[in-house]
Coordinates of N, CA and C in Angstrom, one line a residue:
M1 N 28.9 -46.8 24.2 CA 28.8 -47.9 25.3 C 28.2 -47.0 26.5
S2 N 27.4 -47.5 27.3 CA 26.8 -47.1 28.4 C 27.9 -47.1 29.7
I3 N 27.4 -46.3 30.7 CA 28.1 -46.4 31.8 C 28.1 -47.6 32.8
E4 N 27.1 -48.3 32.6 CA 27.1 -49.4 33.2 C 27.8 -50.6 32.5
A5 N 27.9 -50.6 31.4 CA 28.7 -51.6 30.4 C 30.1 -51.4 30.9
C6 N 30.4 -50.3 31.1 CA 32.0 -50.0 31.4 C 32.4 -50.4 32.9
K7 N 31.5 -50.1 33.8 CA 31.6 -50.7 35.1 C 31.6 -52.0 35.2
S8 N 30.8 -52.9 34.4 CA 31.0 -54.4 34.5 C 32.2 -55.0 34.1
Q9 N 32.8 -54.1 33.1 CA 34.2 -54.6 32.4 C 35.4 -54.4 33.3
R10 N 35.4 -53.7 34.1 CA 36.8 -53.4 34.8 C 37.1 -54.3 35.9
G11 N 38.4 -54.6 35.9 CA 38.7 -55.5 37.2 C 38.6 -56.8 37.1
F12 N 39.0 -57.4 38.1 CA 38.8 -59.0 38.2 C 37.6 -59.4 39.0
T13 N 37.0 -60.4 38.9 CA 36.0 -61.0 39.5 C 36.6 -61.6 40.8
L14 N 35.7 -61.7 41.9 CA 36.3 -62.5 42.9 C 36.7 -63.8 42.5
M15 N 36.0 -64.7 41.7 CA 36.2 -65.9 41.1 C 37.5 -66.1 40.3
E16 N 37.9 -65.0 39.4 CA 39.1 -65.1 38.9 C 40.0 -64.9 39.8
L17 N 40.3 -64.0 40.9 CA 41.0 -63.7 41.8 C 41.4 -64.9 42.8
M18 N 40.4 -65.8 43.3 CA 40.2 -66.8 43.8 C 41.0 -68.3 43.0
M19 N 40.8 -68.1 41.9 CA 41.4 -69.3 40.9 C 43.0 -68.8 40.8
A20 N 43.3 -67.6 40.8 CA 44.6 -67.2 40.8 C 45.4 -67.6 42.0
V21 N 44.8 -67.5 43.1 CA 45.2 -67.8 44.4 C 45.4 -69.5 44.6
V22 N 44.4 -70.0 44.0 CA 44.6 -71.5 43.9 C 45.8 -72.2 43.2
V23 N 45.9 -71.4 42.1 CA 47.0 -71.9 41.2 C 48.5 -71.6 41.9
V24 N 48.5 -70.3 42.4 CA 49.8 -70.0 43.0 C 49.9 -71.1 44.2
G25 N 48.8 -71.4 44.8 CA 48.9 -72.3 46.1 C 49.5 -73.8 45.5
I26 N 48.9 -74.2 44.5 CA 49.5 -75.4 44.2 C 50.9 -75.3 43.8
L27 N 51.3 -74.3 42.9 CA 52.9 -74.3 42.6 C 53.6 -74.1 43.9
V28 N 53.3 -73.5 44.8 CA 54.0 -73.2 46.1 C 54.1 -74.8 46.7
A29 N 53.0 -75.4 46.9 CA 52.9 -76.9 47.2 C 53.8 -77.9 46.6
I30 N 54.0 -77.6 45.3 CA 55.1 -78.4 44.6 C 56.4 -77.9 44.7
A31 N 56.7 -76.9 44.7 CA 58.1 -76.2 44.8 C 58.5 -76.3 46.0
L32 N 57.9 -76.1 47.1 CA 58.6 -75.9 48.5 C 59.4 -77.3 48.9
P33 N 58.5 -78.4 48.7 CA 59.4 -79.7 49.2 C 60.7 -79.8 48.3
S34 N 60.6 -79.5 47.1 CA 61.9 -79.5 46.2 C 63.0 -78.6 46.6
Y35 N 62.6 -77.2 47.1 CA 63.4 -76.4 47.5 C 64.1 -76.8 48.8
S36 N 63.1 -77.2 49.7 CA 63.7 -77.8 51.0 C 64.9 -78.7 51.0
A37 N 64.4 -79.6 49.9 CA 65.5 -80.9 49.7 C 66.7 -80.5 49.2
Y38 N 66.7 -79.5 48.3 CA 67.9 -78.5 47.7 C 68.9 -78.0 48.7
V39 N 68.0 -77.4 49.6 CA 68.9 -76.6 50.8 C 69.7 -77.7 51.6
R40 N 68.7 -78.7 52.0 CA 69.5 -79.7 52.8 C 70.7 -80.4 52.0
R41 N 70.5 -80.7 50.6 CA 71.8 -81.3 49.9 C 73.0 -80.5 49.8
T42 N 72.5 -79.0 49.8 CA 73.5 -78.0 49.5 C 74.3 -77.8 50.8
A43 N 73.6 -77.8 52.0 CA 74.3 -77.6 53.3 C 75.3 -78.9 53.5
C44 N 74.8 -80.3 53.0 CA 75.5 -81.3 53.2 C 76.8 -81.6 52.4
E45 N 76.5 -81.1 51.1 CA 77.9 -81.1 50.3 C 78.7 -79.9 50.7
D46 N 78.2 -78.6 51.3 CA 79.1 -77.8 51.7 C 80.0 -78.2 52.8
A47 N 79.3 -78.9 53.9 CA 79.8 -79.5 55.0 C 81.1 -80.5 54.4
K48 N 80.9 -81.3 53.4 CA 82.0 -82.0 52.9 C 83.1 -81.5 52.4
G49 N 82.7 -80.2 51.7 CA 83.9 -79.6 51.2 C 84.7 -78.6 52.4
T50 N 84.0 -78.3 53.5 CA 84.6 -77.7 54.5 C 85.5 -78.8 55.2
L51 N 84.9 -79.9 55.3 CA 86.0 -80.9 56.1 C 87.2 -81.1 55.3
A52 N 87.0 -81.2 53.9 CA 88.1 -81.2 53.0 C 89.0 -80.2 53.0
G53 N 88.6 -79.0 53.1 CA 89.6 -77.8 53.3 C 90.1 -77.9 54.9
A54 N 89.4 -78.4 55.8 CA 89.9 -78.4 57.1 C 91.1 -79.4 57.4
A55 N 90.9 -80.7 56.3 CA 92.0 -81.7 56.2 C 93.0 -81.2 55.6
G56 N 93.0 -80.2 54.6 CA 94.2 -79.8 54.0 C 94.9 -78.8 55.0
L57 N 94.2 -78.1 55.7 CA 94.8 -77.0 56.5 C 95.6 -77.9 57.7
M58 N 95.0 -78.9 58.2 CA 95.7 -79.9 59.1 C 96.9 -80.5 58.4
E59 N 96.9 -81.0 57.3 CA 98.2 -81.5 56.6 C 99.2 -80.3 56.3
R60 N 98.7 -79.0 56.1 CA 99.8 -78.1 56.0 C 100.6 -77.8 57.2
F61 N 99.5 -78.1 58.3 CA 100.2 -77.6 59.6 C 101.3 -78.7 59.9
R62 N 100.9 -80.0 59.7 CA 101.8 -81.2 60.1 C 103.0 -81.0 59.4
A63 N 102.9 -80.6 57.9 CA 104.1 -80.5 57.2 C 105.0 -79.3 57.8
Q64 N 104.6 -78.4 58.3 CA 105.4 -77.4 58.8 C 105.9 -77.8 60.2
Q65 N 105.1 -78.4 61.2 CA 105.4 -78.8 62.5 C 105.9 -80.1 62.9
N66 N 105.5 -80.9 61.9 CA 105.8 -82.5 61.9 C 104.8 -83.0 63.2
T67 N 103.8 -82.4 63.4 CA 102.7 -82.9 64.5 C 101.5 -82.3 64.2
Y68 N 100.4 -82.8 64.4 CA 99.2 -82.4 64.5 C 98.9 -81.5 65.8
T69 N 99.6 -81.9 66.8 CA 99.3 -81.1 68.2 C 99.4 -79.6 68.0
G70 N 98.3 -79.0 68.5 CA 98.4 -77.6 68.3 C 97.6 -76.8 67.1
A71 N 97.3 -77.7 66.2 CA 96.5 -77.1 65.2 C 95.3 -76.7 65.5
T72 N 94.6 -75.6 64.6 CA 93.4 -75.3 64.9 C 92.7 -75.2 63.5
L73 N 91.3 -74.9 63.5 CA 90.6 -75.1 62.3 C 90.5 -73.7 61.8
G74 N 90.6 -72.6 62.6 CA 90.2 -71.1 61.9 C 88.9 -71.1 61.4
A75 N 89.0 -70.7 60.2 CA 87.8 -70.4 59.5 C 87.0 -71.7 59.2
Y76 N 87.7 -72.8 59.3 CA 86.8 -74.2 59.0 C 86.2 -74.8 60.2
A77 N 86.1 -73.8 61.1 CA 85.5 -74.5 62.4 C 84.0 -74.5 62.3
K78 N 83.5 -73.9 61.2 CA 81.8 -73.7 60.9 C 81.7 -74.2 59.1
S79 N 80.7 -74.6 59.0 CA 80.3 -74.5 57.5 C 78.8 -74.2 57.3
P80 N 78.6 -73.2 56.4 CA 79.7 -72.8 55.4 C 80.6 -71.8 56.3
V81 N 81.9 -71.6 55.5 CA 83.0 -70.9 56.1 C 82.5 -69.5 56.1
D82 N 82.0 -68.8 55.1 CA 81.4 -67.7 55.1 C 79.9 -67.7 55.3
G83 N 79.3 -66.7 56.0 CA 77.9 -66.8 56.5 C 77.4 -67.3 57.5
G84 N 76.3 -67.6 57.7 CA 75.7 -68.4 58.9 C 76.1 -69.9 59.2
A85 N 76.4 -70.3 60.0 CA 76.7 -71.8 60.2 C 75.6 -72.7 60.1
V86 N 75.8 -73.6 59.6 CA 74.9 -74.8 59.3 C 75.5 -76.0 59.8
F87 N 76.7 -76.3 60.1 CA 77.3 -77.2 60.7 C 78.6 -76.6 61.4
T88 N 78.8 -77.2 62.6 CA 80.2 -77.1 63.4 C 81.1 -78.0 63.1
V89 N 82.4 -77.6 63.0 CA 83.5 -78.6 62.6 C 84.3 -78.5 64.1
A90 N 84.6 -79.9 64.2 CA 85.5 -80.3 65.6 C 86.5 -81.0 65.0
V91 N 87.8 -80.8 65.7 CA 89.0 -81.8 65.5 C 89.3 -82.3 66.8
A92 N 89.6 -83.7 66.6 CA 90.0 -84.6 67.8 C 91.5 -85.0 67.3
I93 N 92.5 -84.6 68.1 CA 93.8 -85.0 67.8 C 94.3 -85.9 68.7
D94 N 95.0 -87.3 68.4 CA 95.2 -88.2 69.3 C 96.6 -87.7 70.3
N95 N 96.9 -88.5 71.2 CA 97.8 -88.2 72.2 C 99.3 -88.1 71.6
T96 N 99.4 -88.7 70.6 CA 100.7 -88.6 70.0 C 100.9 -87.6 69.0
G97 N 99.8 -87.1 68.3 CA 99.8 -86.1 67.5 C 100.1 -86.4 66.1
T98 N 99.9 -87.8 65.8 CA 100.2 -88.2 64.6 C 98.7 -88.6 63.8
S99 N 97.7 -88.4 64.5 CA 96.4 -88.5 63.5 C 95.5 -87.7 64.3
Y100 N 94.5 -87.4 63.5 CA 93.1 -86.5 63.8 C 92.1 -87.1 63.3
G101 N 90.7 -86.6 63.8 CA 89.5 -86.9 63.3 C 88.7 -85.6 63.2
L102 N 88.0 -85.2 62.1 CA 87.3 -84.3 62.0 C 85.7 -84.6 62.0
T103 N 85.0 -84.0 62.7 CA 83.4 -84.3 62.7 C 82.7 -82.7 62.4
A104 N 81.8 -82.9 61.2 CA 80.8 -81.9 61.2 C 79.6 -82.2 61.6
T105 N 79.1 -81.3 62.7 CA 77.8 -81.5 63.4 C 76.8 -80.6 63.0
P106 N 75.7 -80.8 62.6 CA 74.7 -79.7 62.3 C 74.2 -79.0 63.6
V107 N 74.1 -77.7 63.4 CA 73.8 -76.8 64.4 C 72.3 -77.0 64.9
D108 N 72.0 -76.6 66.1 CA 70.6 -76.7 66.6 C 69.8 -75.7 66.0
G109 N 68.7 -76.2 65.3 CA 67.8 -75.4 64.5 C 68.0 -75.2 63.2
G110 N 69.2 -75.9 62.5 CA 69.4 -75.6 61.3 C 68.7 -76.8 60.5
V111 N 69.0 -76.7 59.2 CA 68.2 -77.5 58.2 C 68.4 -79.2 58.4
L112 N 69.4 -79.4 59.1 CA 69.9 -80.7 59.0 C 70.0 -81.0 60.6
A113 N 69.6 -80.2 61.5 CA 69.5 -80.6 62.9 C 69.0 -81.6 63.3
G114 N 69.9 -82.8 64.1 CA 69.4 -84.0 64.6 C 69.7 -85.1 63.4
R115 N 70.1 -84.6 62.5 CA 70.4 -85.9 61.3 C 71.5 -86.6 61.4
G116 N 72.5 -86.3 62.5 CA 73.7 -87.2 62.4 C 74.9 -86.2 62.2
T117 N 76.0 -86.8 61.9 CA 77.4 -86.2 61.7 C 78.1 -86.8 60.5
I118 N 79.0 -86.0 59.9 CA 79.9 -86.4 58.8 C 81.3 -86.2 59.5
T119 N 82.1 -87.3 59.1 CA 83.4 -87.3 59.6 C 84.6 -87.7 58.5
L120 N 85.8 -87.3 58.7 CA 86.9 -87.6 57.9 C 87.9 -87.5 58.8
S121 N 88.9 -88.6 58.6 CA 90.1 -88.8 59.5 C 91.2 -88.7 58.7
S122 N 92.4 -88.4 59.3 CA 93.7 -88.3 58.9 C 94.1 -89.4 57.9
N123 N 93.6 -90.6 57.9 CA 94.0 -91.6 57.0 C 93.2 -91.6 56.0
G124 N 92.3 -90.7 55.7 CA 91.2 -90.8 54.6 C 89.8 -91.5 54.9
V125 N 89.7 -91.9 56.0 CA 88.5 -92.6 56.1 C 87.3 -91.6 56.2
R126 N 86.2 -91.8 55.5 CA 85.1 -91.1 55.4 C 84.0 -91.8 56.1
G127 N 83.3 -91.0 56.8 CA 82.0 -91.6 57.4 C 81.1 -90.6 57.9
G128 N 80.0 -91.2 58.6 CA 79.0 -90.4 59.4 C 78.3 -91.2 60.4
S129 N 77.3 -90.7 60.5 CA 76.2 -91.3 61.4 C 74.7 -90.8 61.1
G130 N 73.8 -91.5 61.7 CA 72.4 -91.1 61.4 C 72.1 -90.9 59.9
D131 N 71.2 -90.2 59.5 CA 71.1 -89.8 58.3 C 72.2 -89.5 57.3
L132 N 73.0 -89.0 57.9 CA 74.2 -88.5 57.1 C 75.4 -89.5 57.0
D133 N 75.0 -90.8 57.3 CA 75.8 -92.0 57.1 C 76.5 -91.9 55.8
G134 N 75.8 -92.0 54.8 CA 76.1 -92.0 53.6 C 76.5 -90.9 52.8
A135 N 76.5 -89.8 53.6 CA 76.7 -88.5 52.7 C 78.0 -88.4 51.9
W136 N 79.0 -89.3 52.2 CA 80.3 -89.0 51.3 C 80.0 -89.6 49.9
G137 N 79.0 -90.4 49.7 CA 78.6 -91.1 48.5 C 77.6 -90.1 47.9
S138 N 76.6 -89.8 48.5 CA 75.5 -88.9 47.8 C 74.8 -88.1 49.0
C139 N 74.3 -86.9 49.0 CA 73.8 -86.1 49.9 C 72.0 -86.0 49.5
R140 N 71.9 -86.9 48.4 CA 70.6 -87.0 47.9 C 69.8 -87.9 48.9
G141 N 68.6 -87.4 49.1 CA 67.6 -88.3 49.8 C 67.5 -87.6 51.3
L142 N 68.1 -86.6 51.6 CA 68.2 -85.8 53.0 C 66.8 -85.2 53.0

């Protein structure tokens, strides 16, 4: 085999490299929207779990103190509880201390920023606003 024949058989051609780049680009274009939707659904589901955990904390406080007045959310003030916040959770306790409302609001700059809120009240009423209005049924479609 001559030296010229060996030189022409080494490595990739520019065309082969460009085809590989195009294939990777197509795969990324297909996968990225699905991944983004998955991240939004996961954040929504985690917020619902955090609200349920906060409700349990509130009920334990009331069982011990016979009122919701003075209860704090502690670790449940953000969602997810560990890691960077995607939602902030606030509690509103009525003047008599007999009921409360929990509201999860997406943080500014987060994956669900400006999409609405998810709510849970002491009497079990679940709700939301904006795109998150039906979140208790399903977080799909976000």
